[in-house]
Coordinates of C-alpha atoms (C1' of nucleotides) in Angstrom, one line a residue:
Chain A
M1 CA -54.2 16.9 -23.1
Q2 CA -54.1 14.4 -20.3
S3 CA -56.7 13.7 -17.7
F4 CA -56.2 14.3 -14.0
T5 CA -55.6 10.6 -13.6
E6 CA -53.1 10.2 -16.4
E7 CA -51.1 13.1 -14.9
N8 CA -51.0 11.4 -11.6
Y9 CA -49.7 8.2 -13.2
L10 CA -47.0 10.1 -15.0
K11 CA -45.9 11.8 -11.9
T12 CA -45.9 8.6 -9.9
I13 CA -43.9 6.7 -12.6
Y14 CA -41.3 9.5 -12.5
Y15 CA -41.2 9.4 -8.7
L16 CA -40.7 5.7 -8.5
A17 CA -38.1 5.7 -11.4
T18 CA -35.9 8.1 -9.5
R19 CA -35.9 6.0 -6.4
Q20 CA -34.7 2.8 -8.0
Q21 CA -32.8 1.6 -11.0
G22 CA -34.5 0.2 -14.1
E23 CA -38.2 -0.1 -14.9
V24 CA -41.1 0.6 -12.6
S25 CA -43.3 -2.3 -11.7
T26 CA -47.1 -2.6 -12.0
N27 CA -47.4 -3.5 -8.3
A28 CA -45.3 -0.5 -7.2
L29 CA -47.6 1.7 -9.1
A30 CA -50.7 0.1 -7.7
E31 CA -49.4 0.6 -4.2
M32 CA -48.5 4.3 -4.8
T33 CA -51.8 5.2 -6.5
A34 CA -53.9 3.2 -4.0
T35 CA -55.4 1.1 -6.8
K36 CA -55.2 -2.5 -7.9
A37 CA -52.6 -3.9 -10.3
A38 CA -55.3 -4.7 -12.9
S39 CA -56.3 -1.0 -13.0
V40 CA -52.7 0.0 -13.4
T41 CA -52.3 -2.4 -16.4
D42 CA -55.3 -0.8 -18.1
M43 CA -53.8 2.7 -17.6
L44 CA -50.3 1.6 -18.8
R45 CA -51.8 0.4 -22.1
K46 CA -53.4 3.8 -22.5
L47 CA -50.3 5.7 -21.7
A48 CA -48.3 3.5 -24.0
D49 CA -50.8 4.2 -26.8
K50 CA -50.2 7.9 -26.3
Q51 CA -46.4 7.3 -26.4
L52 CA -45.9 8.7 -22.9
I53 CA -44.3 5.5 -21.6
H54 CA -42.2 2.5 -22.9
Y55 CA -44.2 -0.6 -21.9
K56 CA -43.8 -4.2 -22.7
K57 CA -46.1 -6.7 -21.0
Y58 CA -44.7 -8.2 -17.8
Q59 CA -41.5 -6.0 -18.3
G60 CA -42.3 -2.9 -16.3
V61 CA -42.5 0.6 -17.5
R62 CA -40.3 3.7 -18.3
L63 CA -41.2 7.2 -19.3
T64 CA -40.6 8.4 -22.8
E65 CA -38.9 11.8 -23.3
E66 CA -42.4 13.3 -23.8
G67 CA -43.7 11.5 -20.8
E68 CA -40.8 12.8 -18.6
R69 CA -41.3 16.3 -19.9
L70 CA -45.0 16.2 -18.9
A71 CA -44.2 14.6 -15.5
L72 CA -41.7 17.4 -14.8
Q73 CA -44.2 20.0 -15.7
I74 CA -46.7 18.6 -13.2
I75 CA -43.9 18.4 -10.5
R76 CA -43.0 22.0 -11.3
R77 CA -46.6 23.1 -10.8
H78 CA -46.8 21.1 -7.6
R79 CA -43.7 22.6 -6.1
L80 CA -44.5 26.2 -7.1
W81 CA -47.9 25.9 -5.4
E82 CA -46.3 24.5 -2.3
V83 CA -44.0 27.6 -2.2
F84 CA -47.1 29.8 -2.6
L85 CA -48.9 28.0 0.2
V86 CA -46.0 28.3 2.6
D87 CA -44.5 31.7 1.7
K88 CA -47.6 33.6 0.9
L89 CA -50.5 32.0 2.8
G90 CA -48.4 31.0 5.8
F91 CA -49.1 27.3 5.9
R92 CA -46.5 25.0 7.6
W93 CA -44.4 22.7 5.4
D94 CA -46.3 19.7 6.8
Q95 CA -49.7 21.0 5.7
V96 CA -49.3 21.7 2.0
H97 CA -48.9 18.4 0.2
E98 CA -52.6 17.5 -0.2
M99 CA -53.6 20.9 -1.5
A100 CA -50.7 21.0 -3.9
E101 CA -51.9 17.6 -5.2
E102 CA -55.0 19.3 -6.4
L103 CA -53.5 22.6 -7.5
E104 CA -50.9 20.9 -9.7
H105 CA -53.6 19.9 -12.2
I106 CA -54.9 23.4 -12.9
R107 CA -54.2 23.8 -16.6
S108 CA -52.7 27.1 -17.7
E109 CA -49.1 27.7 -18.8
E110 CA -49.5 31.4 -18.1
L111 CA -50.8 30.9 -14.6
V112 CA -47.7 28.8 -13.7
E113 CA -45.3 31.3 -15.2
R114 CA -46.9 34.2 -13.5
L115 CA -47.0 32.3 -10.2
D116 CA -43.3 31.6 -10.6
T117 CA -42.6 35.3 -11.1
F118 CA -44.9 36.3 -8.2
L119 CA -42.9 34.0 -6.0
G120 CA -39.6 35.4 -7.1
H121 CA -38.5 32.4 -9.3
P122 CA -37.8 30.1 -6.3
Q123 CA -35.3 27.3 -6.9
F124 CA -36.6 24.9 -4.1
D125 CA -39.9 24.1 -2.6
P126 CA -40.5 24.1 1.2
H127 CA -39.2 20.6 1.5
G128 CA -35.9 21.4 -0.3
D129 CA -37.0 19.7 -3.6
P130 CA -35.6 21.5 -6.7
I131 CA -38.2 23.1 -8.9
P132 CA -38.0 21.8 -12.5
T133 CA -37.5 24.4 -15.3
P134 CA -40.4 25.6 -17.5
A135 CA -38.9 23.4 -20.3
G136 CA -39.1 20.3 -18.1
Q137 CA -35.6 19.8 -16.8
M138 CA -34.9 18.7 -13.2
P139 CA -32.0 20.7 -11.7
E140 CA -29.2 18.6 -10.2
T141 CA -28.6 19.1 -6.5
G142 CA -25.8 16.6 -5.5
Y143 CA -27.5 16.1 -2.2
Q144 CA -26.8 12.8 -0.4
K145 CA -28.8 10.8 2.1
L146 CA -27.8 11.4 5.7
S147 CA -27.9 7.6 6.1
E148 CA -25.0 7.3 3.7
M149 CA -22.7 9.7 5.4
V150 CA -19.9 8.9 7.8
A151 CA -19.2 10.3 11.3
G152 CA -17.1 13.4 11.7
E153 CA -18.4 15.5 8.9
P154 CA -20.4 18.7 9.4
V155 CA -23.4 18.6 7.0
Q156 CA -26.3 20.9 6.2
L157 CA -29.9 19.6 6.0
M158 CA -31.1 20.4 2.6
G159 CA -34.2 18.3 1.8
V160 CA -36.5 15.5 2.7
L161 CA -37.6 12.4 0.7
E162 CA -40.8 11.9 2.6
H163 CA -43.5 14.6 2.7
S164 CA -46.0 13.1 5.2
T165 CA -47.3 15.3 7.9
E166 CA -46.2 12.8 10.5
F167 CA -42.6 12.7 9.3
L168 CA -42.3 16.5 9.0
Q169 CA -43.7 17.1 12.4
H170 CA -41.3 14.6 13.8
L171 CA -38.4 16.6 12.3
D172 CA -39.9 19.8 13.8
R173 CA -40.1 18.2 17.2
S174 CA -36.4 17.2 16.8
N175 CA -35.4 20.8 16.0
L176 CA -34.2 19.6 12.6
T177 CA -35.1 22.5 10.2
L178 CA -34.2 22.9 6.5
G179 CA -30.8 24.6 6.2
C180 CA -29.6 23.8 9.7
T181 CA -26.0 22.6 10.0
V182 CA -25.2 19.5 12.1
V183 CA -22.1 17.6 12.9
I184 CA -22.3 13.8 12.6
R185 CA -21.1 12.4 15.9
E186 CA -21.7 8.8 15.5
V187 CA -23.2 6.2 13.1
N188 CA -24.3 3.1 14.9
T189 CA -23.3 0.1 12.9
F190 CA -25.9 -2.2 14.5
D191 CA -29.2 -0.2 13.7
R192 CA -27.6 2.4 11.4
S193 CA -29.0 5.2 13.5
V194 CA -27.2 8.5 13.5
Q195 CA -26.3 10.9 16.3
V196 CA -25.8 14.5 15.3
Q197 CA -25.1 17.7 17.1
L198 CA -26.8 21.0 16.3
V199 CA -25.0 24.3 16.2
G200 CA -26.5 25.2 19.5
G201 CA -24.9 22.1 21.0
Q202 CA -28.0 19.9 21.3
T203 CA -27.6 16.3 20.4
V204 CA -30.2 14.6 18.3
F205 CA -30.7 10.9 17.7
I206 CA -31.9 10.0 14.3
S207 CA -33.2 6.5 13.4
Y208 CA -32.1 4.9 10.1
E209 CA -35.8 5.1 9.0
V210 CA -35.5 8.9 9.4
A211 CA -31.9 9.3 8.2
K212 CA -32.6 7.7 4.9
N213 CA -35.2 10.4 4.2
L214 CA -32.9 13.3 4.9
L215 CA -30.8 14.9 2.2
V216 CA -27.6 16.7 3.2
N217 CA -24.8 18.8 1.7
Q218 CA -21.2 19.3 2.6
P219 CA -21.4 23.1 3.4
A220 CA -17.9 23.7 2.0
G221 CA -18.4 21.9 -1.4
Chain B
M1 CA -68.6 15.7 -0.4
Q2 CA -69.8 16.6 -3.9
S3 CA -68.0 15.9 -7.2
F4 CA -66.7 18.6 -9.4
T5 CA -69.7 18.1 -11.7
E6 CA -72.2 18.3 -8.9
E7 CA -70.6 21.5 -7.7
N8 CA -71.0 23.0 -11.2
Y9 CA -74.7 22.1 -11.3
L10 CA -75.3 23.7 -7.9
K11 CA -73.5 26.9 -9.0
T12 CA -75.4 27.0 -12.3
I13 CA -78.8 26.5 -10.6
Y14 CA -78.0 29.4 -8.3
Y15 CA -76.9 31.5 -11.2
L16 CA -80.0 30.9 -13.2
A17 CA -82.3 31.2 -10.2
T18 CA -81.1 34.8 -9.5
R19 CA -81.7 35.8 -13.1
Q20 CA -85.4 34.9 -13.2
Q21 CA -88.3 34.3 -10.9
G22 CA -89.5 30.8 -9.9
E23 CA -88.0 27.4 -10.7
V24 CA -85.0 26.7 -13.0
S25 CA -85.8 24.6 -16.0
T26 CA -84.1 21.5 -17.2
N27 CA -83.5 23.0 -20.7
A28 CA -81.9 26.2 -19.2
L29 CA -79.5 24.0 -17.2
A30 CA -78.7 21.9 -20.3
E31 CA -77.8 25.0 -22.2
M32 CA -75.7 26.6 -19.5
T33 CA -73.8 23.3 -18.7
A34 CA -73.4 22.5 -22.5
T35 CA -75.0 19.1 -22.0
K36 CA -78.3 17.6 -23.1
A37 CA -81.6 17.7 -21.2
A38 CA -81.5 14.0 -20.5
S39 CA -78.2 14.3 -18.8
V40 CA -79.5 17.1 -16.6
T41 CA -82.5 15.0 -15.6
D42 CA -80.1 12.3 -14.4
M43 CA -78.1 14.8 -12.3
L44 CA -81.2 16.4 -10.9
R45 CA -82.4 13.1 -9.5
K46 CA -79.0 12.7 -7.9
L47 CA -79.0 16.1 -6.3
A48 CA -82.5 15.7 -5.1
D49 CA -81.5 12.4 -3.4
K50 CA -78.8 14.3 -1.6
Q51 CA -81.4 16.9 -0.5
L52 CA -79.5 19.7 -2.3
I53 CA -82.4 20.7 -4.5
H54 CA -86.2 20.7 -4.5
Y55 CA -87.3 18.8 -7.5
K56 CA -90.6 17.5 -8.9
K57 CA -90.6 15.9 -12.3
Y58 CA -91.6 18.3 -15.0
Q59 CA -91.8 21.2 -12.5
G60 CA -88.3 22.6 -12.5
V61 CA -85.8 22.9 -9.7
R62 CA -84.9 25.1 -6.8
L63 CA -82.0 24.9 -4.3
T64 CA -82.6 23.8 -0.7
E65 CA -81.0 25.8 2.0
E66 CA -78.1 23.4 2.1
G67 CA -77.8 23.5 -1.7
E68 CA -77.7 27.3 -1.7
R69 CA -75.1 27.3 1.1
L70 CA -72.9 25.0 -1.0
A71 CA -73.4 27.0 -4.1
L72 CA -72.4 30.2 -2.4
Q73 CA -69.3 28.6 -1.0
I74 CA -68.3 27.7 -4.5
I75 CA -69.0 31.2 -5.8
R76 CA -67.0 32.6 -2.9
R77 CA -64.0 30.5 -3.9
H78 CA -64.4 31.4 -7.5
R79 CA -64.4 35.1 -6.8
L80 CA -61.6 35.1 -4.3
W81 CA -59.4 33.3 -6.8
E82 CA -60.3 35.9 -9.4
V83 CA -59.1 38.6 -7.1
F84 CA -55.9 36.7 -6.6
L85 CA -55.3 36.3 -10.3
V86 CA -55.9 40.0 -11.0
D87 CA -54.5 41.6 -7.9
K88 CA -51.5 39.4 -7.3
L89 CA -50.6 37.8 -10.6
G90 CA -51.5 40.7 -12.8
F91 CA -54.0 39.1 -15.1
R92 CA -56.6 41.3 -16.8
W93 CA -60.3 41.0 -15.8
D94 CA -61.1 39.3 -19.1
Q95 CA -58.5 36.5 -18.6
V96 CA -59.5 35.0 -15.3
H97 CA -62.8 33.3 -15.6
E98 CA -61.7 30.0 -17.0
M99 CA -58.9 29.6 -14.5
A100 CA -61.2 30.4 -11.6
E101 CA -63.6 27.8 -12.9
E102 CA -60.9 25.2 -12.1
L103 CA -59.5 26.8 -8.9
E104 CA -63.0 27.0 -7.3
H105 CA -63.1 23.3 -6.9
I106 CA -60.0 23.0 -4.8
R107 CA -61.2 21.5 -1.5
S108 CA -59.8 23.2 1.6
E109 CA -61.7 25.5 4.0
E110 CA -58.5 26.7 5.4
L111 CA -57.0 27.5 2.0
V112 CA -60.0 29.7 1.2
E113 CA -59.9 31.5 4.5
R114 CA -56.1 32.1 4.3
L115 CA -56.5 33.3 0.7
D116 CA -59.2 35.7 1.8
T117 CA -56.8 37.1 4.5
F118 CA -53.9 37.3 2.1
L119 CA -56.1 39.3 -0.3
G120 CA -57.2 41.7 2.5
H121 CA -60.8 40.4 2.8
P122 CA -62.0 41.9 -0.5
Q123 CA -65.7 42.7 -0.8
F124 CA -65.9 42.4 -4.6
D125 CA -64.2 40.4 -7.4
P126 CA -62.6 42.1 -10.4
H127 CA -66.0 42.2 -12.2
G128 CA -67.7 43.9 -9.3
D129 CA -69.5 40.8 -8.0
P130 CA -69.9 40.7 -4.3
I131 CA -68.0 37.9 -2.5
P132 CA -70.3 35.7 -0.4
T133 CA -69.4 35.4 3.3
P134 CA -67.7 32.3 4.7
A135 CA -71.0 31.2 6.1
G136 CA -72.6 31.3 2.7
Q137 CA -74.5 34.5 2.5
M138 CA -74.6 36.7 -0.6
P139 CA -74.1 40.4 0.2
E140 CA -76.8 42.8 -1.2
T141 CA -75.5 45.5 -3.5
G142 CA -78.6 47.4 -4.7
Y143 CA -77.0 47.8 -8.1
Q144 CA -79.4 48.3 -11.1
K145 CA -79.0 47.5 -14.7
L146 CA -77.9 50.4 -16.9
S147 CA -80.6 49.4 -19.3
E148 CA -83.3 50.2 -16.7
M149 CA -82.1 53.7 -15.9
V150 CA -83.5 57.0 -17.3
A151 CA -81.6 59.8 -18.9
G152 CA -80.2 62.7 -16.9
E153 CA -78.8 60.7 -13.9
P154 CA -75.1 60.4 -13.2
V155 CA -74.3 56.8 -12.4
Q156 CA -71.2 54.8 -11.4
L157 CA -70.4 51.5 -13.2
M158 CA -70.2 48.9 -10.4
G159 CA -70.3 45.5 -12.1
V160 CA -71.0 43.3 -15.1
L161 CA -73.4 40.4 -15.6
E162 CA -71.5 38.8 -18.4
H163 CA -67.9 37.6 -17.9
S164 CA -66.8 36.6 -21.4
T165 CA -63.5 37.8 -22.7
E166 CA -65.3 39.4 -25.7
F167 CA -67.7 41.4 -23.6
L168 CA -65.1 42.6 -21.2
Q169 CA -62.6 43.6 -24.0
H170 CA -65.4 45.5 -25.7
L171 CA -65.9 47.5 -22.5
D172 CA -62.1 48.2 -22.3
R173 CA -62.2 49.4 -25.9
S174 CA -65.1 51.7 -25.0
N175 CA -63.2 53.2 -22.0
L176 CA -65.8 51.8 -19.6
T177 CA -63.9 50.7 -16.5
L178 CA -65.3 49.5 -13.2
G179 CA -65.9 52.4 -10.9
C180 CA -66.1 55.1 -13.6
T181 CA -68.8 57.7 -13.3
V182 CA -71.0 58.5 -16.4
V183 CA -73.9 60.8 -17.1
I184 CA -76.8 59.2 -19.1
R185 CA -77.4 61.6 -21.9
E186 CA -80.0 59.7 -23.9
V187 CA -82.0 56.5 -23.9
N188 CA -83.1 55.6 -27.4
T189 CA -86.7 54.4 -27.2
F190 CA -86.5 52.5 -30.5
D191 CA -83.5 50.2 -29.9
R192 CA -83.1 50.9 -26.1
S193 CA -79.5 51.9 -26.7
V194 CA -77.9 54.3 -24.2
Q195 CA -75.6 57.2 -24.8
V196 CA -73.4 58.2 -21.8
Q197 CA -70.8 60.8 -21.2
L198 CA -67.6 60.0 -19.3
V199 CA -66.0 62.4 -16.8
G200 CA -63.4 63.4 -19.4
G201 CA -66.2 64.5 -21.7
Q202 CA -66.1 61.5 -24.1
T203 CA -69.4 60.2 -25.3
V204 CA -70.0 56.5 -25.5
F205 CA -72.8 54.7 -27.3
I206 CA -73.9 51.5 -25.5
S207 CA -76.3 49.0 -27.2
Y208 CA -79.1 47.5 -25.2
E209 CA -77.3 44.2 -25.4
V210 CA -74.4 45.7 -23.5
A211 CA -76.4 48.0 -21.3
K212 CA -78.4 45.2 -19.8
N213 CA -75.2 43.5 -18.7
L214 CA -73.9 46.7 -16.9
L215 CA -74.7 47.3 -13.2
V216 CA -74.7 50.8 -11.9
N217 CA -75.2 52.8 -8.7
Q218 CA -76.4 56.3 -7.9
P219 CA -73.1 57.8 -6.5
A220 CA -75.0 59.9 -4.0
G221 CA -77.4 57.1 -2.6
Chain C
dA1 C1' -34.6 -28.1 -13.5
dT2 C1' -38.9 -27.6 -12.1
dA3 C1' -42.6 -26.7 -8.9
dA4 C1' -44.4 -23.2 -6.0
dA5 C1' -44.9 -18.4 -5.3
dA6 C1' -45.2 -13.9 -6.9
dA7 C1' -46.3 -10.6 -10.4
dT8 C1' -48.9 -9.4 -14.1
dT9 C1' -52.5 -9.5 -17.5
dT10 C1' -57.2 -10.7 -19.2
dA11 C1' -62.1 -11.1 -18.8
dG12 C1' -66.1 -9.4 -17.3
dA13 C1' -68.5 -6.1 -14.4
dC14 C1' -69.5 -1.6 -11.9
dT15 C1' -70.3 3.7 -11.4
dA16 C1' -70.5 8.6 -12.8
dA17 C1' -71.5 11.4 -16.3
dC18 C1' -72.6 11.7 -20.5
dC19 C1' -75.2 10.5 -25.1
dT20 C1' -79.5 9.4 -28.7
dA21 C1' -84.0 8.0 -29.6
dA22 C1' -88.5 7.2 -28.0
dA23 C1' -92.1 8.1 -24.7
dT24 C1' -94.5 11.1 -21.7
dT25 C1' -96.2 15.4 -19.8
dT26 C1' -97.0 20.3 -20.0
dT27 C1' -97.8 24.4 -22.5
dT28 C1' -99.6 26.9 -26.3
dA29 C1' -102.3 28.3 -30.2
dG30 C1' -106.2 28.3 -32.7
Chain D
dC1 C1' -111.1 22.6 -25.6
dT2 C1' -108.1 20.1 -28.0
dA3 C1' -104.3 19.2 -31.2
dA4 C1' -99.7 20.5 -32.1
dA5 C1' -95.5 22.0 -30.2
dA6 C1' -92.3 22.3 -26.6
dA7 C1' -90.3 20.5 -22.6
dT8 C1' -89.0 16.8 -19.9
dT9 C1' -88.2 12.1 -18.7
dT10 C1' -87.2 7.2 -19.6
dA11 C1' -84.8 3.5 -21.8
dG12 C1' -80.8 1.8 -23.3
dG13 C1' -76.0 2.7 -24.6
dT14 C1' -70.9 4.8 -24.2
dT15 C1' -66.4 6.0 -22.0
dA16 C1' -62.9 6.5 -18.2
dG17 C1' -61.4 4.6 -14.4
dT18 C1' -62.1 1.4 -11.2
dC19 C1' -62.9 -3.5 -9.3
dT20 C1' -62.7 -9.1 -8.5
dA21 C1' -61.6 -13.4 -10.1
dA22 C1' -59.3 -16.3 -13.2
dA23 C1' -55.5 -17.0 -16.4
dT24 C1' -50.9 -16.4 -17.7
dT25 C1' -46.0 -15.2 -17.2
dT26 C1' -41.9 -14.5 -14.5
dT27 C1' -39.2 -15.3 -10.5
dT28 C1' -37.6 -17.9 -6.7
dA29 C1' -36.4 -21.8 -4.0
dT30 C1' -35.2 -26.2 -3.5

DNA sequence: ATAAAAATTTAGACTAACCTAAATTTTTAG
DNA sequence: CTAAAAATTTAGGTTAGTCTAAATTTTTAT
């Protein structure tokens, strides 16, 4: 059984590994966990002893199969609790991240599976993130970043890569809601900002900073 | 803000204080928290520094007003989560104590109040314990221990003082369910065991050990 | 190619919560 | 009333997770 802290490291390693190629660095982990690099090194030795990560000094870190399975269990719990908080308790999507950070560490297989059933076996959390399977597999979505699309295409907003309150409230104020369809009118080559048109006709300007945190789908495919 | 562990001490002090008169002893706390007396002393000094308990060396301990308010908030959270686990997720009353021990430490006022609303503002948890108010007040019930009743009276089973799986499953096997009405046929003066008759006619023998953990009501009063 | 910069690890220390063993205080029994 | 027993506290130590400062390794820039 892992501690609270160990679970957070596993989750963070998984998170960083999916957002880049290759090994995760000590400094990146220190920044994400709001600790110092020296503390990260201590923990990496401990996780390596437990065979949850592959770790060679100065070479960065990678999850083992077992480590990834555990990380995905924690992410599954996190996302199911987020669905609960939004669907059942009526929280907004920008309010639930902190609470789910605590709820994800409650230890009970049966609790998670009953919660899953109670929620109707949801496939996605309130931010559009897919919910890993009980066995610890992350479903593939095929979503692409809006920042990588070209003008002309109609796309559907399917998820976000950033969960902060500020970011999500910014989307709300821009009338960008999960599932909405937009047509890409223009991609500015200078600042990479994107201009899209909502179904109602409203045009929305999206900075590159925002666009690279938006995940979209081709509604047809 | 208190740590996990501090919250558990506050809750335990409250629990022990209601089950006896006067101050709570270091040894009693050590037994309940499954630690050693020396560790309890350390924590008592810390809680006294924070003004959450009244503490004089060698003289036992008592919650301050603020300490009691916090203890009751924790108990409120515990009991609301138990209602959720039983009413919404379908757990049995003998399965929920351990999970609620973890859930009670999730920090969010708004979460608790939304949960309360979602559950329909329940007054009692699945074991018949009253749920403290948001302000930190414990409702009075007027329940009495079955072990202190006399023969002849019809009484209603309203709560239990012991939450262990073994105890609760023993009640289930004896067909003693919360809310059921029984007539006290006999109280054995030698071993203080009680013989009761269920509405259906079945007679149940209840040992003193069990009877002193059962809370009952006079259905009329 | 190598010196400077950046990243990482090691060494040594801190805090919270626990422990054991010894010392002290309170309670109890005769 | 006092000696033994019980309860409690103190002293000193441990572990997990953190820190700072110094040492080491890797990367980068000329």
